[in-house]
Short mmCIF file of C-alpha atoms in Angstrom, two decimals:
data_model
loop_
_atom_site.label_atom_id
_atom_site.label_comp_id
_atom_site.label_asym_id
_atom_site.label_seq_id
_atom_site.Cartn_x
_atom_site.Cartn_y
_atom_site.Cartn_z
CA ASN A 5 -4.84 1.00 -4.35
CA ALA A 6 -3.35 -0.36 -1.12
CA GLY A 7 -6.56 -0.24 0.98
CA VAL A 8 -5.83 -0.87 4.66
CA THR A 9 -2.24 -1.58 5.59
CA GLN A 10 -1.20 -3.00 8.93
CA THR A 11 2.29 -3.43 10.30
CA PRO A 12 3.86 -5.55 11.58
CA LYS A 13 2.36 -8.87 10.46
CA PHE A 14 3.87 -10.80 13.35
CA GLN A 15 5.22 -9.70 16.72
CA VAL A 16 6.41 -11.38 19.89
CA LEU A 17 6.53 -9.31 23.06
CA LYS A 18 7.60 -9.98 26.59
CA THR A 19 5.15 -9.30 29.39
CA GLY A 20 5.33 -5.64 30.35
CA GLN A 21 6.71 -4.38 27.07
CA SER A 22 4.89 -1.72 25.09
CA MET A 23 4.43 -1.45 21.37
CA THR A 24 2.37 0.23 18.68
CA LEU A 25 0.48 -1.54 15.93
CA GLN A 26 0.28 0.62 12.86
CA CYS A 27 -2.75 1.01 10.59
CA ALA A 28 -3.04 3.22 7.54
CA GLN A 29 -5.74 3.53 4.90
CA ASP A 30 -5.63 5.39 1.61
CA MET A 31 -9.37 5.48 0.87
CA ASN A 32 -10.11 8.70 2.78
CA HIS A 33 -12.46 6.78 5.07
CA GLU A 34 -13.82 8.54 8.12
CA TYR A 35 -14.37 5.50 10.30
CA MET A 36 -11.51 3.36 11.53
CA SER A 37 -11.53 0.67 14.14
CA TRP A 38 -9.43 -1.99 15.82
CA TYR A 39 -10.64 -5.51 16.54
CA ARG A 40 -9.06 -8.48 18.18
CA GLN A 41 -9.87 -11.98 16.99
CA ASP A 42 -9.70 -14.89 19.41
CA PRO A 43 -10.79 -18.49 18.78
CA GLY A 44 -14.48 -19.00 19.45
CA MET A 45 -15.05 -15.33 20.25
CA GLY A 46 -15.28 -13.73 16.82
CA LEU A 47 -14.05 -10.19 16.43
CA ARG A 48 -14.34 -7.88 19.39
CA LEU A 49 -14.12 -4.12 19.03
CA ILE A 50 -11.27 -2.49 20.96
CA HIS A 51 -11.44 1.17 19.94
CA TYR A 52 -12.87 3.11 17.06
CA SER A 53 -12.72 6.57 15.51
CA VAL A 54 -15.29 8.50 13.50
CA GLY A 55 -12.79 11.04 12.23
CA ALA A 56 -9.51 12.78 12.94
CA GLY A 57 -9.27 13.82 16.57
CA ILE A 58 -12.22 11.67 17.69
CA THR A 59 -11.88 8.25 19.30
CA ASP A 60 -14.08 6.11 21.49
CA GLN A 61 -13.94 2.84 23.36
CA GLY A 62 -15.32 -0.39 22.07
CA GLU A 63 -16.12 -3.62 23.84
CA VAL A 64 -12.64 -4.50 25.16
CA PRO A 65 -10.58 -1.29 25.51
CA ASN A 66 -8.59 -2.05 28.64
CA GLY A 67 -4.83 -2.12 28.11
CA TYR A 68 -5.00 -0.33 24.76
CA ASN A 69 -4.76 3.31 23.67
CA VAL A 70 -5.49 4.91 20.32
CA SER A 71 -5.18 8.30 18.70
CA ARG A 72 -6.30 9.70 15.35
CA SER A 73 -4.22 12.68 14.35
CA THR A 74 -4.84 12.22 10.63
CA THR A 75 -7.60 10.67 8.53
CA GLU A 76 -5.18 8.05 7.21
CA ASP A 77 -3.59 6.67 10.38
CA PHE A 78 -5.02 4.94 13.43
CA PRO A 79 -2.29 3.36 15.60
CA LEU A 80 -3.07 1.02 18.47
CA ARG A 81 -0.79 1.15 21.48
CA LEU A 82 -0.32 -1.63 23.98
CA LEU A 83 0.80 0.07 27.16
CA SER A 84 2.13 -2.91 29.11
CA ALA A 85 1.66 -6.17 27.27
CA ALA A 86 0.04 -9.11 29.04
CA PRO A 87 -0.35 -12.74 27.91
CA SER A 88 -4.13 -12.12 27.69
CA GLN A 89 -3.40 -9.76 24.82
CA THR A 90 -2.07 -12.60 22.67
CA SER A 91 -4.40 -12.41 19.70
CA VAL A 92 -4.77 -11.49 16.06
CA TYR A 93 -5.49 -7.80 15.61
CA PHE A 94 -7.37 -6.36 12.66
CA CYS A 95 -7.74 -2.76 11.65
CA ALA A 96 -10.75 -1.78 9.56
CA SER A 97 -11.99 1.34 7.84
CA ARG A 98 -15.40 2.39 6.55
CA ALA A 99 -16.61 5.29 4.47
CA GLY A 100 -19.63 7.49 4.80
CA THR A 101 -21.58 9.07 7.57
CA GLY A 102 -24.01 6.27 8.27
CA ALA A 103 -23.97 2.65 9.28
CA ALA A 104 -24.68 1.13 5.89
CA THR A 105 -21.15 0.93 4.56
CA GLU A 106 -18.78 -1.95 4.03
CA ALA A 107 -15.76 -2.35 6.28
CA PHE A 108 -12.39 -2.97 4.67
CA PHE A 109 -9.89 -4.93 6.72
CA GLY A 110 -6.14 -5.04 6.93
CA GLN A 111 -4.20 -8.29 6.74
CA GLY A 112 -3.94 -8.56 10.51
CA THR A 113 -1.17 -8.58 13.10
CA ARG A 114 -0.52 -11.79 14.98
CA LEU A 115 0.74 -10.82 18.42
CA THR A 116 2.16 -13.22 20.98
CA VAL A 117 2.93 -12.06 24.51
CA VAL A 118 5.19 -14.37 26.48
CA ALA B 16 -26.21 -3.18 23.27
CA GLN B 17 -26.73 -5.18 20.15
CA SER B 18 -25.44 -8.72 19.92
CA VAL B 19 -25.11 -11.28 17.16
CA SER B 20 -25.46 -15.03 17.60
CA GLN B 21 -24.15 -17.67 15.27
CA HIS B 22 -25.27 -21.03 16.53
CA ASN B 23 -23.22 -23.26 14.27
CA HIS B 24 -19.59 -23.08 15.33
CA HIS B 25 -18.24 -25.81 13.10
CA VAL B 26 -19.86 -27.21 9.98
CA ILE B 27 -18.47 -29.98 7.79
CA LEU B 28 -20.03 -30.62 4.38
CA SER B 29 -19.23 -32.61 1.31
CA GLU B 30 -18.81 -30.84 -2.00
CA ALA B 31 -22.13 -30.10 -3.73
CA ALA B 32 -24.06 -30.17 -0.46
CA SER B 33 -26.30 -27.24 0.39
CA LEU B 34 -25.29 -24.77 3.08
CA GLU B 35 -27.26 -22.74 5.55
CA LEU B 36 -25.55 -20.84 8.37
CA GLY B 37 -27.69 -19.24 11.04
CA CYS B 38 -27.39 -15.67 12.28
CA ASN B 39 -29.61 -13.90 14.81
CA TYR B 40 -29.24 -10.38 16.15
CA SER B 41 -30.71 -8.73 19.20
CA TYR B 42 -31.33 -5.12 18.20
CA GLY B 43 -35.02 -4.23 17.78
CA GLY B 44 -34.64 -1.17 15.57
CA THR B 45 -33.44 -0.67 12.03
CA VAL B 46 -30.32 -2.67 11.28
CA ASN B 47 -27.80 -3.15 8.53
CA LEU B 48 -26.60 -6.73 8.15
CA PHE B 49 -23.44 -8.19 6.71
CA TRP B 50 -21.79 -11.52 6.08
CA TYR B 51 -18.00 -11.58 5.92
CA VAL B 52 -15.74 -14.49 4.97
CA GLN B 53 -12.20 -15.17 6.15
CA TYR B 54 -10.24 -17.68 4.07
CA PRO B 55 -7.37 -19.42 5.87
CA GLY B 56 -4.59 -16.98 6.67
CA GLN B 57 -6.37 -14.03 5.10
CA HIS B 58 -8.30 -10.98 6.24
CA LEU B 59 -12.05 -10.59 6.25
CA GLN B 60 -13.84 -9.88 2.99
CA LEU B 61 -17.44 -8.87 2.41
CA LEU B 62 -19.74 -11.58 1.01
CA LEU B 63 -22.99 -9.64 0.99
CA LYS B 64 -24.93 -6.97 2.82
CA TYR B 65 -28.51 -5.92 3.52
CA PHE B 66 -29.54 -2.33 4.08
CA SER B 67 -33.15 -2.11 2.91
CA GLY B 68 -35.52 -3.32 0.21
CA ASP B 69 -35.65 -6.91 -1.02
CA PRO B 70 -34.96 -9.13 2.00
CA LEU B 71 -33.30 -11.74 -0.21
CA VAL B 72 -29.79 -10.53 -0.89
CA LYS B 73 -27.38 -12.06 -3.36
CA GLY B 74 -23.65 -11.82 -2.88
CA ILE B 75 -20.45 -12.99 -4.45
CA LYS B 76 -19.55 -16.61 -5.25
CA GLY B 77 -23.17 -17.79 -5.33
CA PHE B 78 -23.98 -16.91 -1.72
CA GLU B 79 -27.29 -15.40 -0.67
CA ALA B 80 -28.94 -14.42 2.59
CA GLU B 81 -32.49 -13.75 3.68
CA PHE B 82 -33.44 -11.07 6.18
CA ILE B 83 -36.46 -12.13 8.25
CA LYS B 84 -37.32 -9.21 10.48
CA SER B 85 -39.87 -11.09 12.58
CA LYS B 86 -37.26 -13.69 13.48
CA PHE B 87 -34.33 -11.23 13.85
CA SER B 88 -32.46 -13.50 11.48
CA PHE B 89 -30.12 -13.16 8.51
CA ASN B 90 -29.18 -16.69 7.47
CA LEU B 91 -26.54 -17.35 4.83
CA ARG B 92 -27.21 -19.93 2.12
CA LYS B 93 -25.49 -21.53 -0.83
CA PRO B 94 -27.14 -24.27 -2.92
CA SER B 95 -23.96 -26.19 -3.69
CA VAL B 96 -20.69 -25.66 -1.82
CA GLN B 97 -17.22 -26.12 -3.23
CA TRP B 98 -13.97 -27.12 -1.56
CA SER B 99 -12.80 -23.51 -2.03
CA ASP B 100 -15.61 -22.32 0.27
CA THR B 101 -13.68 -23.70 3.24
CA ALA B 102 -13.36 -20.65 5.47
CA GLU B 103 -14.72 -18.93 8.55
CA TYR B 104 -17.93 -16.97 8.11
CA PHE B 105 -18.96 -14.03 10.25
CA CYS B 106 -22.31 -12.34 10.54
CA ALA B 107 -22.19 -8.67 11.56
CA VAL B 108 -24.64 -5.84 12.24
CA THR B 109 -24.73 -2.10 12.61
CA GLU B 110 -27.65 -0.13 13.90
CA GLY B 111 -29.45 1.86 11.24
CA GLY B 112 -29.59 5.62 11.18
CA GLY B 113 -25.96 6.36 11.87
CA GLY B 114 -24.76 3.63 14.19
CA ASN B 115 -21.01 3.39 13.96
CA LYS B 116 -20.22 0.14 15.72
CA LEU B 117 -19.98 -2.99 13.62
CA THR B 118 -20.72 -5.93 15.89
CA PHE B 119 -19.66 -9.43 14.88
CA GLY B 120 -20.91 -12.86 15.75
CA THR B 121 -18.50 -15.52 16.97
CA GLY B 122 -18.10 -17.04 13.53
CA THR B 123 -18.78 -20.39 11.87
CA GLN B 124 -15.89 -22.51 10.69
CA LEU B 125 -16.92 -24.28 7.48
CA LYS B 126 -14.94 -27.21 6.12
CA VAL B 127 -15.87 -28.61 2.73
CA GLU B 128 -14.57 -32.08 2.01
CA LEU B 129 -13.92 -33.48 -1.46
#
């Protein structure tokens, strides 16, 4: 059981470039979300989805887009990369219809924008 | 919006010392509480969770946490830490009754010295 798979693991971008971080889960979870992790700031929610075709903004959505065309996949798009987007990005998925479920995390993508 | 505070940012302990990490949340309604651990270079993993019932929750690897509703707290404890407990620890909360957003604290970096 692969769980939550993120690609790539590492990426370096130039300012202004765009890219897509991939996230896939094989647990048939309804909820998926993207976080960024920065030193001293914990994990901050970027975007989340409660099911295919439904997405919503989190705490820090600016500069990022998401879509959820299937239950399994939840890609995160950086439209025009900026140095402030240098961070470690984690995708997570959760099951169920309520709040009392465990989140499973991917291995993370370390992104550097130069 | 709910928020989570972790007051200890860095903790250094010797092996066999006792551990208590503080966590306070701001939401006044029903909550679900989690502690996650991130070992160096790895993704987040669930240590323990509280949904309802006994406020003293036991998790993996000898960790436990106590939910004190009157203090809005969910402190993590371990009687005797090991070198392998060196990691970053995150407290997180979702609102009960269907809240989808998992909100994290800023994390506590624990270093256990031999």
